[in-house]
Each structure stands twice: as C-alpha cells, then as structure tokens.
Amino acid sequence: MSSPVEQVVEKLAEEWKRRGTLAALKRIPAREARHAEWPEATPAALREAFAKRGITRPYSHQAEAAGLAMAGKDVVVVTPTASGKTLCYNLPVLKAILEEPASRALYLFPTKALSQDQLAELDEVIAGTGAPIKAHTFDGDTPDDARRAVRASGQIVVTNPDMLHQGILPHHTKWAKLFQNLKYVVVDELHTYRGVFGSHLANVFRRLRRICRFHGSNPVFVLCSATIANPRELAEKLIERPVELVDRNGAPAGEKAFLIYNPPVVNAELGIRASYVTSARRIAEEFLKAEVQTIVFATSRLNTEVLTKYLKERFERMPKDAGLIRAYRGGLLPNTRREIERELREGTIRGVVSTNALELGIDVGALDACVIAGYPGTVASVWQQAGRAGRRQGLSAAVFVARSEPIDQFLAANPEYFFGRPPEHGLVNPDNLSILVEHLKCAAFELPIADGEEFGKEDVKEILAVLGERKILNHAAGQWHWASQVYPADTVPLRSVNNENFVIMDGSRQNRVIAEVDFSSAPSTVYPEAIYLCESVPYHVTHLDYAQHRAYVKPVDVDYYTEAITNTSVRVLDIFDHSPVPAATREHGEVHVAWRVSGFKKIKYATRENVGYGDVNLPDQEMQTTSYWLTFDPEILKGLPFDRAELLDGACGLAYLLHHLAPFLLMCDRRDLQQCVGDTEAEWFALQQERIGRTRTVKAREGDVAVEALASFRPTIFLYDNYPGGVGFSQALYDLHAPLMSRALRLLEACPCTAGCPSCVGPANEAGAKAKEVARALLGCMVGEGDREAFAGIASHKP
C-alpha cells in the first residue's frame, strides 16, 4: 500500500493535469550514502563522541572538508540542506581544542535562533567527549556577567556578524585570549551574505584578519553554503584568500516528489490568476487531512498569519486539537520559537506556517511535505525550503505555488531552472566607497592605521587624508589614529548603506515606536496615506516628519496595500563598458539618479487589482550609483509599425519585465535594483502611468510634454543599483545581457494574456494597450536565432 504522501501526490498530480495547472512534476530519486574513513588525525575521543550520536563513519564530503581544514586550508562546503555540514567544522575545531585547550574558535551564524540551535548540537558532541570544553553564545541577549565569562574562558564563541562588528572587534583588547589563540572561523549560510550585507561583512572580515595579525594568529576559515553558481568566488571575495571547494555530497536522501503548481487564469484578458495564497492553503489541507506533517512557507508575515488563521479554522475545531497548527515568524518571543521547534521535532504539531525564518538550518526534525507559497527570492531559497521536508528514507513532497509575478511565471514555464545547474550568482562589492569609508573608521578605532597599510584592494591613502581633514582621524608618527568622540561601529548597520533610519510611531499607543525603516526606503514606504504593515497589522501613515525622521501611524482594517508611484530620472556620468548588440547598445557605468515619490496605488490583497490612487508631495532624493543600460537604435525603431507613444509604452513594459527577472540571475531582492526609461542625458524620462486612458507624456526640462513633441527619441532602459556607489549588480547584468534578454522573450511568449498583465509587462491598463506587442518586437530584434540556440543549450544543461 502506498504511503499517505504518495497518495496525496498522485491525487494532486492527476487533478492538476486534468485542469492544466501542473507546470512540472519531478521525481528526484533516493540517494545512497557515500562514506569515508575518519581523517587520520581524528582523536579517538571524538570518534567515540560521534559514535554515541550514531555516526560511525563520516560522509565523504565531511571527511574531505574536515581534512582540508585540519591541513590549514580555507574551505567552502556546498551541499544540500540536512547533509551534515555541521560535522565539517565541529570535527577540526574540537580536535584542535582537545589537543590544545588554549585554542579558540569563532562561529558566525546569520540569526540568533540558528546560533542557539547549533550550540545545542555542539554541546551534545562535547558531552560525548567527556572533555570540559566551553562553548557559549554571545549576542544581544547575553547578560553582562555572562559576557565577562565568555571573554575570559569561552573556547568556542557562537555569535552573528552584527555582534562581531559592534560588540567584539571594537573591544578586541578584552578578547585577547580569543584573538591570540584563534584557530578557526566558521561562517555558516554563506549564500545569505550577498549584496549590501555581504559587502559589509567582507569589510568586517578585513578588520577581523587585521586584529588577528595584531594578536599573532592566522585562523582557518570554514564556510558553508547552499547551492549557488559561484560559491568559491563568493567565499574568496568575502575573505580575500584562496579557498578550496567541497561540493560532492555524500549524504543519503529519500525520494522526493517536487511539483510546480500554476494557479488557473481567471481573467484571460488581464492575465489575472487565482490567488496563490488560497491555492497554497488548499494544497496544505490535502496533506494535513492525510495526517502528513507539513510546513508551509509564505513570502510575508501577513500571509503567514492569514494562512495560519485559515488552517486553524479547518483543523482546530475541537478543544483537543488546539496547537496542531502554529505560525513561526520573526517577532515571536524566543521561548515561543523554541517551543514550536521542539514540538515539530516531537511530532505534536501537524502543520507549521513560516516566513523564511525556518529556511535556515534550525533543527525541526524531518517533516514529510513542504508547500512554498510564492517564489522566495532565489532558487537556493526554494531548495533550502524544500529541503525542510525529507527523511533519509521514504518519500517526501515539495510543492511550489507560483504567483502572478514575472519571475514566478518564468519558472513555472521553464522548470528546468529548478532542476538544472544553479543560475544564481552571489555578488558583493567590498570596495563600495560608502561602505569602505565606514569600515575604515571602525578599523582606525580598533587599531591605528599605518601609512601604506592595505585595507582591501583599493588605495585608501586619499580616504584617510579626507578623514583627517574632517578631524575624524589624526596623523602622528606614521599612523592614522581615531580622533572622534563617536563610537563608529554603532553608526554602521550591516544591512544598509545609510545609517539614518526613520522610526515608526503608533499614535494609538502614545506614539510608541513599533519599527524602523532605513532612510532610502522611507519615501517609498511610509509616505503620507501609505498602508504600512508591521507584525501583519496594517497601519495608516498619518504624517511623515522628514526633519525628525519620524513617521506617525495608526492601525486600520483595510483589504488593500499601497504601492508608491516613483518618477525617476537618470543621467550618465561615466561609461565603464560599451558594446553594440542587435538593435541596441548596451553600456555600464556611473550615473546620477534623482527620484521623487509623486503618488501611490491601492492594490487589493486577493486579486492585486488597482482600486484607487493618491497624490504624494515629498522632496527629491538623489544619489550616484552604477547602472546597466540599453539604448535602442533609432533606425530600428523607425522600422517598427508603432508610433512614439506605443514604442515608449513597450520600452516601459520591457523595463518592468527586466526589473522583475534580473534578481533571478543576481540572487538579490527586486528592491536592490530600480529601473527607469529615459535618455542618457536626462533630457526626458517616462512618467509612470497613473490613470487609465492617460495620454503618454514624458517629463522634460520644460515640464510634461507629449512624447511626439520630443526633438530626438532614443529611449534607454536603465537598471541601476539602488545603493549609493553600487554593489556590483549592474556590472553583472552587463555581462549577463544575452541570457537576460532570452529569458525575457521566453516569458513574454509563454504568457497567456492578450495585452499585458502583472506576469509580463505590467497590467494592461497601466502599461498601455500595445505594450506587450511592442516589447515582444523589441526583444525579437535583440535576440537573434543564434542567441536563442545558445541560450537553449545553457537552459538544458544538467550538472
């Protein structure tokens, strides 16, 4: 008799095939374990400790990684979820401490919850050795008296990047025992350290290695990552040293059925599909009815709460069923999170709905089914979430439910990107000027910077001189010394470029602070009349105080959210790369960006349809950053059967599509990039269409004018880094131009709508009646047959 999981999978697959909503069904076969012998240097006490936990021999990747680390080589381990990466670093670390108790190790995890979970596993191994090895967490929740004990005697310090940056490195003299004897630095979840966060962390590692040199140590780095396209490159950029790659997984796995469900189209003309949240709920109900322990991943806290509410109403009708369904997200008290994790391991919870908080390696036992409600941002995250379901033996299931977003629809139409070679690149730019300057300040606070001393690849002599002119540093005896009264690390957040946050104050609770928004996001997030979501509760923004960096809100009960209408102009300052491509010219360089939030749209949660507009009057924002741009050949445009207004609609629709697809290649959030359509001299730029039937106008220097009145018409699509100075996304897009265009064309051709929808060029009533047709013509000119054939070869490649 087939298992409950098999029965549900067969039922869903049969039903979806009949309805035409099954985008893919992939049976991933079970995988046998590949074991290896313990590295020769492994102490007997450690072999016995692991044997007590049922590990008599390591998997092949564990032995390989541990052996390289013991030999003093930096290593990055890239294997799937639940493959035992923890042993790869615990083995060499515990060996070093058993042989020399003065040895120290530093473990870095991206979240406090993951730190606590990993410490619990580490303590079990230590107990098995019988040795008095002291491992402690050190984070914002650690009491002051415990902090002193950790500094004095902690042999393994488990912390996070933020605490290393603000609480350890600036006080390295108090941590002398750690830095004098530091043998290993462990960096888990490497793939999460990308973009701005990764660029900051690379500078934190520069400071860490600098302090280690001062104290006479040179630790080995052991890094662990989910599957991405460039793990070794990312690791080497972060620690700026050669790294050995271990990516041949030896862990066993049971069979997995991976299904991709694309909700049915309910309005073919507008391309609107059935709610993906409702679809995810129904799929989860099928597994839960069969008493299959299930996890559902949602893309937001709001959807997490909504799905939990639906499932509780369905499965907790009797008092005895209370607690069968739980929600897991940020904002819960630590004790509540630990309780949910424990009950999942014990099997007393049948279903849990989570944000990506449970995506990382927290131990929740082996679940049987996973429902992923909407693309979580990267293919790596999809596999991390899918990996939450699956035991070493037996069948498990993972179901990805596509939204109407272009990236979801592209993946539903091209499922080979889930199952082939990983397409995503983790990108960082440690030498972003804004980030580099802040960490130079931190470095000078920690230790004087000698003349000629290197800090990364850039020559920092001029930066130090400027900081000296501003009285932040003082030059004496061939060194730059910290001269300010400010504690620099406190003013440098690792997850943004600008440290001037806006605070959100709830007027219904005596202006209690409920959240913060970073400076660059505030104008498009907490503008007057916006709906701001906090802890799944919608708040209405009543006032934005720009001078005091405060937004005042009050809770409301509404069925819509708001989306800012931003008008942007981009002017080219410098061209770094230039290359003609079919029908256009592609370039990459430095640009000046000016933007203003001029209004907002009201979007219904369930259908994503526009239900209203509003006006906003906020000051202009400006920055210099890097951009990738495409300028269309005027002669090609003249040969197309469209007028200027229609061509501009098509260019704007194509910009919308590229903006949504680009993060798929870059492993970034869509908000890390922004787009604009205009010309390279900022003579004009396209306005966002705010009303149905509005005449297509552009913003020119003389004001709003009809596009037909422009003296010259060479429309340019800009995709630029949404951070001052850039973090490397636009350079990568310049290099990835051909696959980006080909993927855009494939999505456009596969989209069933007639004239545009949220899944391709944007809703037809905003993009323009011919936006899809024009965008298709423009892409057709740029993607030749040779590009299509080459791209097809890339797409079908299997590792």
PDB file of C-alpha atoms in Angstrom, residues 135 164 331-332 354 433 472 495 499 606-607 651 669 694 724 731 781 795:
ATOM      1  CA  ALA A 135      31.051  26.768  24.116  1.00  0.00           C
ATOM      2  CA  LEU A 164      31.246  40.616  15.765  1.00  0.00           C
ATOM      3  CA  GLY A 331       8.642  38.957  16.208  1.00  0.00           C
ATOM      4  CA  LEU A 332       7.732  35.896  18.274  1.00  0.00           C
ATOM      5  CA  SER A 354       6.524  30.082   8.463  1.00  0.00           C
ATOM      6  CA  LEU A 433      33.008  53.828  -1.274  1.00  0.00           C
ATOM      7  CA  ILE A 472      37.839  62.188  12.442  1.00  0.00           C
ATOM      8  CA  ARG A 495      22.261  45.555   6.217  1.00  0.00           C
ATOM      9  CA  ASN A 499      22.501  54.563   8.919  1.00  0.00           C
ATOM     10  CA  ALA A 606      -6.590  38.954  -3.031  1.00  0.00           C
ATOM     11  CA  THR A 607      -6.560  39.969  -6.708  1.00  0.00           C
ATOM     12  CA  ALA A 651      10.072  50.153 -23.575  1.00  0.00           C
ATOM     13  CA  ASP A 669      15.911  41.280  -3.921  1.00  0.00           C
ATOM     14  CA  ARG A 694      -3.991  58.996 -19.886  1.00  0.00           C
ATOM     15  CA  PRO A 724      24.971  54.815  -3.399  1.00  0.00           C
ATOM     16  CA  GLN A 731      28.189  45.092 -13.854  1.00  0.00           C
ATOM     17  CA  CYS A 781      15.077  42.403 -32.658  1.00  0.00           C
ATOM     18  CA  ALA A 795      18.948  26.176 -20.110  1.00  0.00           C
TER      19      ALA A 795
END
